[in-house]
Amino acid sequence: AQSVTQLDSHVSVSEGTPVLLRCNYSSSYSPSLFWYVQHPNKGLQLLLKYTSAATLVKGINGFEAEFKKSETSFHLTKPSAHMSDAAEYFCVVRTTGFQKLVFGTGTRLLVSP
Amino acid sequence: DGGITQSPKYLFRKEGQNVTLSCEQNLNHDAMYWYRQDPGQGLRLIYYSQIVNDFQKGDIAEGYSVSREKKESFPLTVTSAQKNPTAFYLCASSRGRSEEETQYFGPGTRLLVL
């Protein structure tokens, strides 16, 4: 069965410093992977997705993620954090067959001035 | 504006009461989904529908029911059999069954028990 593990429940950074949110996946085949962002009391917005094309995926708002099969990882990064990046981030894997999504437990990103 | 709308934003349920959450999309998407989100957890799939007049149970369907009479609408009923209904409910849609399809989410409904 497919699953994802988000290694940190909270990450704190200062504005202008790099962001790293870690995600490891488990899948018996080449997976489709996503990062979604959720601001408080809002729905989820797609940041980026990997579907077996380029391993370095660029998303919205300056975020990117690299698919590393050897490490079964799909970490999310951003060179310079902005206050508006403060939110909850979910790493997601899609199962085979019908597109059922399996969500990680989320990482809350805190950005201080 | 194209998108997914959910109503109401907040909903209160009394003991023994059934309540219905609305989800409407004008994206012409075939597939629609309902998820439940609890604090500190990821989203869990309740029900999904690939096409009008057809739907399947997800991972936590007990205590919930759905209908899909129109392509643009996928209402979720939380029945009295759901003993712990307090959660944030998110509706999503996607174009169809392709492996490349992305799910788009509505703004959510927060359900609280009185």
PDB file of C-alpha atoms in Angstrom:
ATOM      1  CA  ALA A   1       0.000   0.000   0.000  1.00  0.00           C
ATOM      2  CA  GLN A   2       1.124   3.523  -0.695  1.00  0.00           C
ATOM      3  CA  SER A   3       1.850   5.884   2.195  1.00  0.00           C
ATOM      4  CA  VAL A   4       3.699   9.084   2.996  1.00  0.00           C
ATOM      5  CA  THR A   5       5.495  10.165   6.147  1.00  0.00           C
ATOM      6  CA  GLN A   6       6.056  13.815   6.912  1.00  0.00           C
ATOM      7  CA  LEU A   7       9.029  13.865   9.214  1.00  0.00           C
ATOM      8  CA  ASP A   8       8.292  17.124  11.033  1.00  0.00           C
ATOM      9  CA  SER A   9       4.980  18.207  12.516  1.00  0.00           C
ATOM     10  CA  HIS A  10       6.239  21.816  12.876  1.00  0.00           C
ATOM     11  CA  VAL A  11       9.014  23.770  11.159  1.00  0.00           C
ATOM     12  CA  SER A  12       9.999  27.283  12.232  1.00  0.00           C
ATOM     13  CA  VAL A  13      12.044  29.633  10.042  1.00  0.00           C
ATOM     14  CA  SER A  14      12.813  33.324   9.893  1.00  0.00           C
ATOM     15  CA  GLU A  15      11.616  35.419   7.003  1.00  0.00           C
ATOM     16  CA  GLY A  16      14.176  35.382   4.193  1.00  0.00           C
ATOM     17  CA  THR A  17      15.758  32.052   5.200  1.00  0.00           C
ATOM     18  CA  PRO A  18      15.405  28.747   3.310  1.00  0.00           C
ATOM     19  CA  VAL A  19      12.520  26.354   3.867  1.00  0.00           C
ATOM     20  CA  LEU A  20      12.818  22.558   3.917  1.00  0.00           C
ATOM     21  CA  LEU A  21       9.770  20.361   4.552  1.00  0.00           C
ATOM     22  CA  ARG A  22      10.565  16.654   4.490  1.00  0.00           C
ATOM     23  CA  CYS A  23       8.474  13.838   3.057  1.00  0.00           C
ATOM     24  CA  ASN A  24       9.250  10.162   2.556  1.00  0.00           C
ATOM     25  CA  TYR A  25       6.968   7.886   0.578  1.00  0.00           C
ATOM     26  CA  SER A  26       6.327   4.179   0.369  1.00  0.00           C
ATOM     27  CA  SER A  27       5.151   2.727  -2.901  1.00  0.00           C
ATOM     28  CA  SER A  28       5.623  -0.506  -4.788  1.00  0.00           C
ATOM     29  CA  TYR A  29       5.710   1.291  -8.104  1.00  0.00           C
ATOM     30  CA  SER A  30       6.640   4.710  -9.463  1.00  0.00           C
ATOM     31  CA  PRO A  31       4.237   7.002  -7.640  1.00  0.00           C
ATOM     32  CA  SER A  32       2.522  10.278  -8.366  1.00  0.00           C
ATOM     33  CA  LEU A  33       3.354  12.718  -5.574  1.00  0.00           C
ATOM     34  CA  PHE A  34       1.909  16.090  -4.637  1.00  0.00           C
ATOM     35  CA  TRP A  35       2.380  18.924  -2.202  1.00  0.00           C
ATOM     36  CA  TYR A  36      -0.688  20.865  -1.120  1.00  0.00           C
ATOM     37  CA  VAL A  37      -0.835  23.952   1.121  1.00  0.00           C
ATOM     38  CA  GLN A  38      -3.671  24.853   3.478  1.00  0.00           C
ATOM     39  CA  HIS A  39      -4.056  28.253   5.118  1.00  0.00           C
ATOM     40  CA  PRO A  40      -6.141  28.374   8.332  1.00  0.00           C
ATOM     41  CA  ASN A  41      -9.775  27.382   7.840  1.00  0.00           C
ATOM     42  CA  LYS A  42      -9.308  27.203   4.073  1.00  0.00           C
ATOM     43  CA  GLY A  43      -9.341  24.491   1.464  1.00  0.00           C
ATOM     44  CA  LEU A  44      -6.210  22.938  -0.012  1.00  0.00           C
ATOM     45  CA  GLN A  45      -4.270  24.486  -2.874  1.00  0.00           C
ATOM     46  CA  LEU A  46      -1.975  22.473  -5.113  1.00  0.00           C
ATOM     47  CA  LEU A  47       1.654  23.644  -4.903  1.00  0.00           C
ATOM     48  CA  LEU A  48       3.226  21.139  -7.269  1.00  0.00           C
ATOM     49  CA  LYS A  49       3.039  17.560  -8.523  1.00  0.00           C
ATOM     50  CA  TYR A  50       5.403  14.846  -9.730  1.00  0.00           C
ATOM     51  CA  THR A  51       4.107  12.356 -12.298  1.00  0.00           C
ATOM     52  CA  SER A  52       7.246  10.571 -13.579  1.00  0.00           C
ATOM     53  CA  ALA A  53       8.524  13.404 -15.757  1.00  0.00           C
ATOM     54  CA  ALA A  54      11.388  15.622 -14.543  1.00  0.00           C
ATOM     55  CA  THR A  55      12.568  14.739 -11.037  1.00  0.00           C
ATOM     56  CA  LEU A  56      12.914  18.406 -10.037  1.00  0.00           C
ATOM     57  CA  VAL A  57       9.445  19.900  -9.986  1.00  0.00           C
ATOM     58  CA  LYS A  58       8.795  23.622  -9.796  1.00  0.00           C
ATOM     59  CA  GLY A  59       5.578  24.863  -8.275  1.00  0.00           C
ATOM     60  CA  ILE A  60       3.824  28.068  -7.414  1.00  0.00           C
ATOM     61  CA  ASN A  61       5.107  30.806  -5.081  1.00  0.00           C
ATOM     62  CA  GLY A  62       8.757  29.805  -5.550  1.00  0.00           C
ATOM     63  CA  PHE A  63       8.435  26.294  -4.113  1.00  0.00           C
ATOM     64  CA  GLU A  64      10.071  23.248  -5.656  1.00  0.00           C
ATOM     65  CA  ALA A  65      10.500  19.582  -4.795  1.00  0.00           C
ATOM     66  CA  GLU A  66      12.888  16.878  -5.916  1.00  0.00           C
ATOM     67  CA  PHE A  67      11.849  13.261  -6.407  1.00  0.00           C
ATOM     68  CA  LYS A  68      14.655  10.946  -5.226  1.00  0.00           C
ATOM     69  CA  LYS A  69      13.822   7.312  -5.874  1.00  0.00           C
ATOM     70  CA  SER A  70      16.952   6.000  -4.128  1.00  0.00           C
ATOM     71  CA  GLU A  71      15.962   7.812  -0.951  1.00  0.00           C
ATOM     72  CA  THR A  72      12.171   7.467  -1.422  1.00  0.00           C
ATOM     73  CA  SER A  73      11.906  11.172  -0.683  1.00  0.00           C
ATOM     74  CA  PHE A  74      10.028  14.150  -2.066  1.00  0.00           C
ATOM     75  CA  HIS A  75      11.154  17.094   0.050  1.00  0.00           C
ATOM     76  CA  LEU A  76       9.684  20.568  -0.480  1.00  0.00           C
ATOM     77  CA  THR A  77      12.016  23.562  -0.553  1.00  0.00           C
ATOM     78  CA  LYS A  78      11.974  27.315  -1.034  1.00  0.00           C
ATOM     79  CA  PRO A  79      15.094  29.517  -1.087  1.00  0.00           C
ATOM     80  CA  SER A  80      13.617  32.394   0.912  1.00  0.00           C
ATOM     81  CA  ALA A  81      10.588  32.240   3.216  1.00  0.00           C
ATOM     82  CA  HIS A  82       7.923  34.905   3.190  1.00  0.00           C
ATOM     83  CA  MET A  83       5.465  35.653   5.977  1.00  0.00           C
ATOM     84  CA  SER A  84       2.619  34.584   3.690  1.00  0.00           C
ATOM     85  CA  ASP A  85       4.122  31.065   3.489  1.00  0.00           C
ATOM     86  CA  ALA A  86       2.989  30.344   7.043  1.00  0.00           C
ATOM     87  CA  ALA A  87       0.473  27.507   6.617  1.00  0.00           C
ATOM     88  CA  GLU A  88       0.052  23.745   6.832  1.00  0.00           C
ATOM     89  CA  TYR A  89       1.660  21.667   4.094  1.00  0.00           C
ATOM     90  CA  PHE A  90       0.589  18.171   3.071  1.00  0.00           C
ATOM     91  CA  CYS A  91       2.600  15.620   1.147  1.00  0.00           C
ATOM     92  CA  VAL A  92       0.304  13.320  -0.814  1.00  0.00           C
ATOM     93  CA  VAL A  93       0.704  10.118  -2.840  1.00  0.00           C
ATOM     94  CA  ARG A  94      -1.815   8.861  -5.369  1.00  0.00           C
ATOM     95  CA  THR A  95      -2.690   5.177  -5.458  1.00  0.00           C
ATOM     96  CA  THR A  96      -3.028   3.018  -8.542  1.00  0.00           C
ATOM     97  CA  GLY A  97      -6.305   2.583 -10.330  1.00  0.00           C
ATOM     98  CA  PHE A  98      -8.796   5.286  -9.474  1.00  0.00           C
ATOM     99  CA  GLN A  99      -7.061   8.365  -8.211  1.00  0.00           C
ATOM    100  CA  LYS A 100      -7.326   7.930  -4.483  1.00  0.00           C
ATOM    101  CA  LEU A 101      -5.057  10.289  -2.591  1.00  0.00           C
ATOM    102  CA  VAL A 102      -3.249   9.264   0.588  1.00  0.00           C
ATOM    103  CA  PHE A 103      -2.297  12.242   2.761  1.00  0.00           C
ATOM    104  CA  GLY A 104       0.530  12.726   5.194  1.00  0.00           C
ATOM    105  CA  THR A 105      -0.256  14.156   8.613  1.00  0.00           C
ATOM    106  CA  GLY A 106       0.926  17.620   7.636  1.00  0.00           C
ATOM    107  CA  THR A 107       3.736  20.010   8.565  1.00  0.00           C
ATOM    108  CA  ARG A 108       2.913  23.389  10.017  1.00  0.00           C
ATOM    109  CA  LEU A 109       5.315  26.064   8.783  1.00  0.00           C
ATOM    110  CA  LEU A 110       5.837  29.022  11.103  1.00  0.00           C
ATOM    111  CA  VAL A 111       7.584  32.114   9.722  1.00  0.00           C
ATOM    112  CA  SER A 112       8.889  34.752  12.102  1.00  0.00           C
ATOM    113  CA  PRO A 113       9.866  38.323  11.175  1.00  0.00           C
TER     114      PRO A 113
ATOM    115  CA  ASP B   1     -15.466  32.364 -11.745  1.00  0.00           C
ATOM    116  CA  GLY B   2     -14.869  28.644 -12.009  1.00  0.00           C
ATOM    117  CA  GLY B   3     -14.418  26.632  -8.865  1.00  0.00           C
ATOM    118  CA  ILE B   4     -15.834  24.573  -6.053  1.00  0.00           C
ATOM    119  CA  THR B   5     -18.211  25.998  -3.489  1.00  0.00           C
ATOM    120  CA  GLN B   6     -19.150  24.473  -0.168  1.00  0.00           C
ATOM    121  CA  SER B   7     -21.906  25.601   2.135  1.00  0.00           C
ATOM    122  CA  PRO B   8     -22.420  26.412   4.853  1.00  0.00           C
ATOM    123  CA  LYS B   9     -19.028  27.502   6.162  1.00  0.00           C
ATOM    124  CA  TYR B  10     -20.050  26.438   9.688  1.00  0.00           C
ATOM    125  CA  LEU B  11     -22.719  23.910  10.614  1.00  0.00           C
ATOM    126  CA  PHE B  12     -24.041  22.878  13.991  1.00  0.00           C
ATOM    127  CA  ARG B  13     -25.592  19.489  14.641  1.00  0.00           C
ATOM    128  CA  LYS B  14     -27.738  18.410  17.538  1.00  0.00           C
ATOM    129  CA  GLU B  15     -27.750  14.887  18.935  1.00  0.00           C
ATOM    130  CA  GLY B  16     -29.651  12.465  16.710  1.00  0.00           C
ATOM    131  CA  GLN B  17     -29.897  14.921  13.836  1.00  0.00           C
ATOM    132  CA  ASN B  18     -28.924  14.346  10.235  1.00  0.00           C
ATOM    133  CA  VAL B  19     -27.248  17.273   8.494  1.00  0.00           C
ATOM    134  CA  THR B  20     -26.342  17.785   4.847  1.00  0.00           C
ATOM    135  CA  LEU B  21     -23.252  19.547   3.530  1.00  0.00           C
ATOM    136  CA  SER B  22     -23.417  21.052   0.077  1.00  0.00           C
ATOM    137  CA  CYS B  23     -20.718  20.837  -2.607  1.00  0.00           C
ATOM    138  CA  GLU B  24     -21.111  22.376  -6.041  1.00  0.00           C
ATOM    139  CA  GLN B  25     -18.593  22.679  -8.878  1.00  0.00           C
ATOM    140  CA  ASN B  26     -18.771  24.504 -12.196  1.00  0.00           C
ATOM    141  CA  LEU B  27     -15.549  23.045 -13.575  1.00  0.00           C
ATOM    142  CA  ASN B  28     -17.355  20.379 -15.634  1.00  0.00           C
ATOM    143  CA  HIS B  29     -15.448  17.726 -13.684  1.00  0.00           C
ATOM    144  CA  ASP B  30     -16.651  14.127 -13.775  1.00  0.00           C
ATOM    145  CA  ALA B  31     -15.188  12.995 -10.446  1.00  0.00           C
ATOM    146  CA  MET B  32     -15.988  14.370  -6.993  1.00  0.00           C
ATOM    147  CA  TYR B  33     -14.776  13.469  -3.506  1.00  0.00           C
ATOM    148  CA  TRP B  34     -15.510  14.068   0.167  1.00  0.00           C
ATOM    149  CA  TYR B  35     -12.742  14.145   2.774  1.00  0.00           C
ATOM    150  CA  ARG B  36     -12.728  14.558   6.521  1.00  0.00           C
ATOM    151  CA  GLN B  37      -9.923  16.415   8.304  1.00  0.00           C
ATOM    152  CA  ASP B  38      -9.249  16.093  12.037  1.00  0.00           C
ATOM    153  CA  PRO B  39      -6.650  18.130  13.961  1.00  0.00           C
ATOM    154  CA  GLY B  40      -3.125  16.812  13.523  1.00  0.00           C
ATOM    155  CA  GLN B  41      -4.182  14.362  10.846  1.00  0.00           C
ATOM    156  CA  GLY B  42      -4.195  14.325   7.112  1.00  0.00           C
ATOM    157  CA  LEU B  43      -7.372  14.094   5.081  1.00  0.00           C
ATOM    158  CA  ARG B  44      -9.292  10.835   4.981  1.00  0.00           C
ATOM    159  CA  LEU B  45     -11.575   9.841   2.116  1.00  0.00           C
ATOM    160  CA  ILE B  46     -15.263   9.377   2.966  1.00  0.00           C
ATOM    161  CA  TYR B  47     -16.919   8.835  -0.429  1.00  0.00           C
ATOM    162  CA  TYR B  48     -16.117   9.457  -4.060  1.00  0.00           C
ATOM    163  CA  SER B  49     -18.006   9.528  -7.321  1.00  0.00           C
ATOM    164  CA  GLN B  50     -16.535   8.973 -10.755  1.00  0.00           C
ATOM    165  CA  ILE B  51     -19.696   9.765 -12.689  1.00  0.00           C
ATOM    166  CA  VAL B  52     -23.291  10.829 -12.212  1.00  0.00           C
ATOM    167  CA  ASN B  53     -25.512   8.292 -10.412  1.00  0.00           C
ATOM    168  CA  ASP B  54     -22.523   6.303  -9.214  1.00  0.00           C
ATOM    169  CA  PHE B  55     -20.446   6.552  -6.030  1.00  0.00           C
ATOM    170  CA  GLN B  56     -18.166   4.373  -3.894  1.00  0.00           C
ATOM    171  CA  LYS B  57     -17.225   4.198  -0.234  1.00  0.00           C
ATOM    172  CA  GLY B  58     -13.873   5.527   0.826  1.00  0.00           C
ATOM    173  CA  ASP B  59     -11.918   4.628   3.933  1.00  0.00           C
ATOM    174  CA  ILE B  60     -14.339   6.026   6.545  1.00  0.00           C
ATOM    175  CA  ALA B  61     -17.849   5.858   5.014  1.00  0.00           C
ATOM    176  CA  GLU B  62     -19.689   4.610   8.115  1.00  0.00           C
ATOM    177  CA  GLY B  63     -22.225   7.157   9.344  1.00  0.00           C
ATOM    178  CA  TYR B  64     -22.228   9.102   6.088  1.00  0.00           C
ATOM    179  CA  SER B  65     -24.270   9.011   2.880  1.00  0.00           C
ATOM    180  CA  VAL B  66     -24.015  10.772  -0.481  1.00  0.00           C
ATOM    181  CA  SER B  67     -25.892  11.203  -3.744  1.00  0.00           C
ATOM    182  CA  ARG B  68     -24.787  12.219  -7.224  1.00  0.00           C
ATOM    183  CA  GLU B  69     -27.895  13.122  -9.195  1.00  0.00           C
ATOM    184  CA  LYS B  70     -26.230  15.954 -11.098  1.00  0.00           C
ATOM    185  CA  LYS B  71     -22.706  16.289 -12.441  1.00  0.00           C
ATOM    186  CA  GLU B  72     -22.078  19.550 -10.610  1.00  0.00           C
ATOM    187  CA  SER B  73     -23.418  18.521  -7.188  1.00  0.00           C
ATOM    188  CA  PHE B  74     -22.252  15.969  -4.596  1.00  0.00           C
ATOM    189  CA  PRO B  75     -23.993  16.524  -1.225  1.00  0.00           C
ATOM    190  CA  LEU B  76     -22.821  14.705   1.898  1.00  0.00           C
ATOM    191  CA  THR B  77     -25.213  13.747   4.689  1.00  0.00           C
ATOM    192  CA  VAL B  78     -23.810  13.176   8.160  1.00  0.00           C
ATOM    193  CA  THR B  79     -26.253  10.821   9.824  1.00  0.00           C
ATOM    194  CA  SER B  80     -26.976  10.248  13.493  1.00  0.00           C
ATOM    195  CA  ALA B  81     -24.987   7.018  13.179  1.00  0.00           C
ATOM    196  CA  GLN B  82     -21.783   9.054  12.951  1.00  0.00           C
ATOM    197  CA  LYS B  83     -20.852   9.300  16.629  1.00  0.00           C
ATOM    198  CA  ASN B  84     -17.958  11.704  16.272  1.00  0.00           C
ATOM    199  CA  PRO B  85     -18.882  14.107  13.485  1.00  0.00           C
ATOM    200  CA  THR B  86     -16.954  17.168  14.657  1.00  0.00           C
ATOM    201  CA  ALA B  87     -14.398  17.834  11.908  1.00  0.00           C
ATOM    202  CA  PHE B  88     -13.534  19.957   8.900  1.00  0.00           C
ATOM    203  CA  TYR B  89     -15.098  18.547   5.718  1.00  0.00           C
ATOM    204  CA  LEU B  90     -13.530  19.161   2.330  1.00  0.00           C
ATOM    205  CA  CYS B  91     -14.993  18.489  -1.075  1.00  0.00           C
ATOM    206  CA  ALA B  92     -12.814  18.052  -4.150  1.00  0.00           C
ATOM    207  CA  SER B  93     -13.242  17.378  -7.842  1.00  0.00           C
ATOM    208  CA  SER B  94     -11.152  16.258 -10.799  1.00  0.00           C
ATOM    209  CA  ARG B  95     -11.726  15.856 -14.496  1.00  0.00           C
ATOM    210  CA  GLY B  96     -11.775  12.088 -14.551  1.00  0.00           C
ATOM    211  CA  ARG B  97      -9.851   8.848 -14.218  1.00  0.00           C
ATOM    212  CA  SER B  98      -6.636   9.797 -15.949  1.00  0.00           C
ATOM    213  CA  GLU B  99      -3.479   9.240 -13.940  1.00  0.00           C
ATOM    214  CA  GLU B 100      -2.537  12.830 -14.712  1.00  0.00           C
ATOM    215  CA  GLU B 101      -5.596  14.445 -13.158  1.00  0.00           C
ATOM    216  CA  THR B 102      -5.305  16.851 -10.254  1.00  0.00           C
ATOM    217  CA  GLN B 103      -7.874  17.170  -7.499  1.00  0.00           C
ATOM    218  CA  TYR B 104      -9.087  20.677  -6.712  1.00  0.00           C
ATOM    219  CA  PHE B 105     -10.513  21.476  -3.300  1.00  0.00           C
ATOM    220  CA  GLY B 106     -13.338  23.627  -2.018  1.00  0.00           C
ATOM    221  CA  PRO B 107     -13.014  25.971   1.001  1.00  0.00           C
ATOM    222  CA  GLY B 108     -14.473  23.459   3.464  1.00  0.00           C
ATOM    223  CA  THR B 109     -17.304  23.213   6.000  1.00  0.00           C
ATOM    224  CA  ARG B 110     -16.628  23.000   9.728  1.00  0.00           C
ATOM    225  CA  LEU B 111     -19.167  20.798  11.513  1.00  0.00           C
ATOM    226  CA  LEU B 112     -19.660  21.197  15.242  1.00  0.00           C
ATOM    227  CA  VAL B 113     -21.862  19.224  17.609  1.00  0.00           C
ATOM    228  CA  LEU B 114     -24.057  21.096  20.098  1.00  0.00           C
TER     229      LEU B 114
END
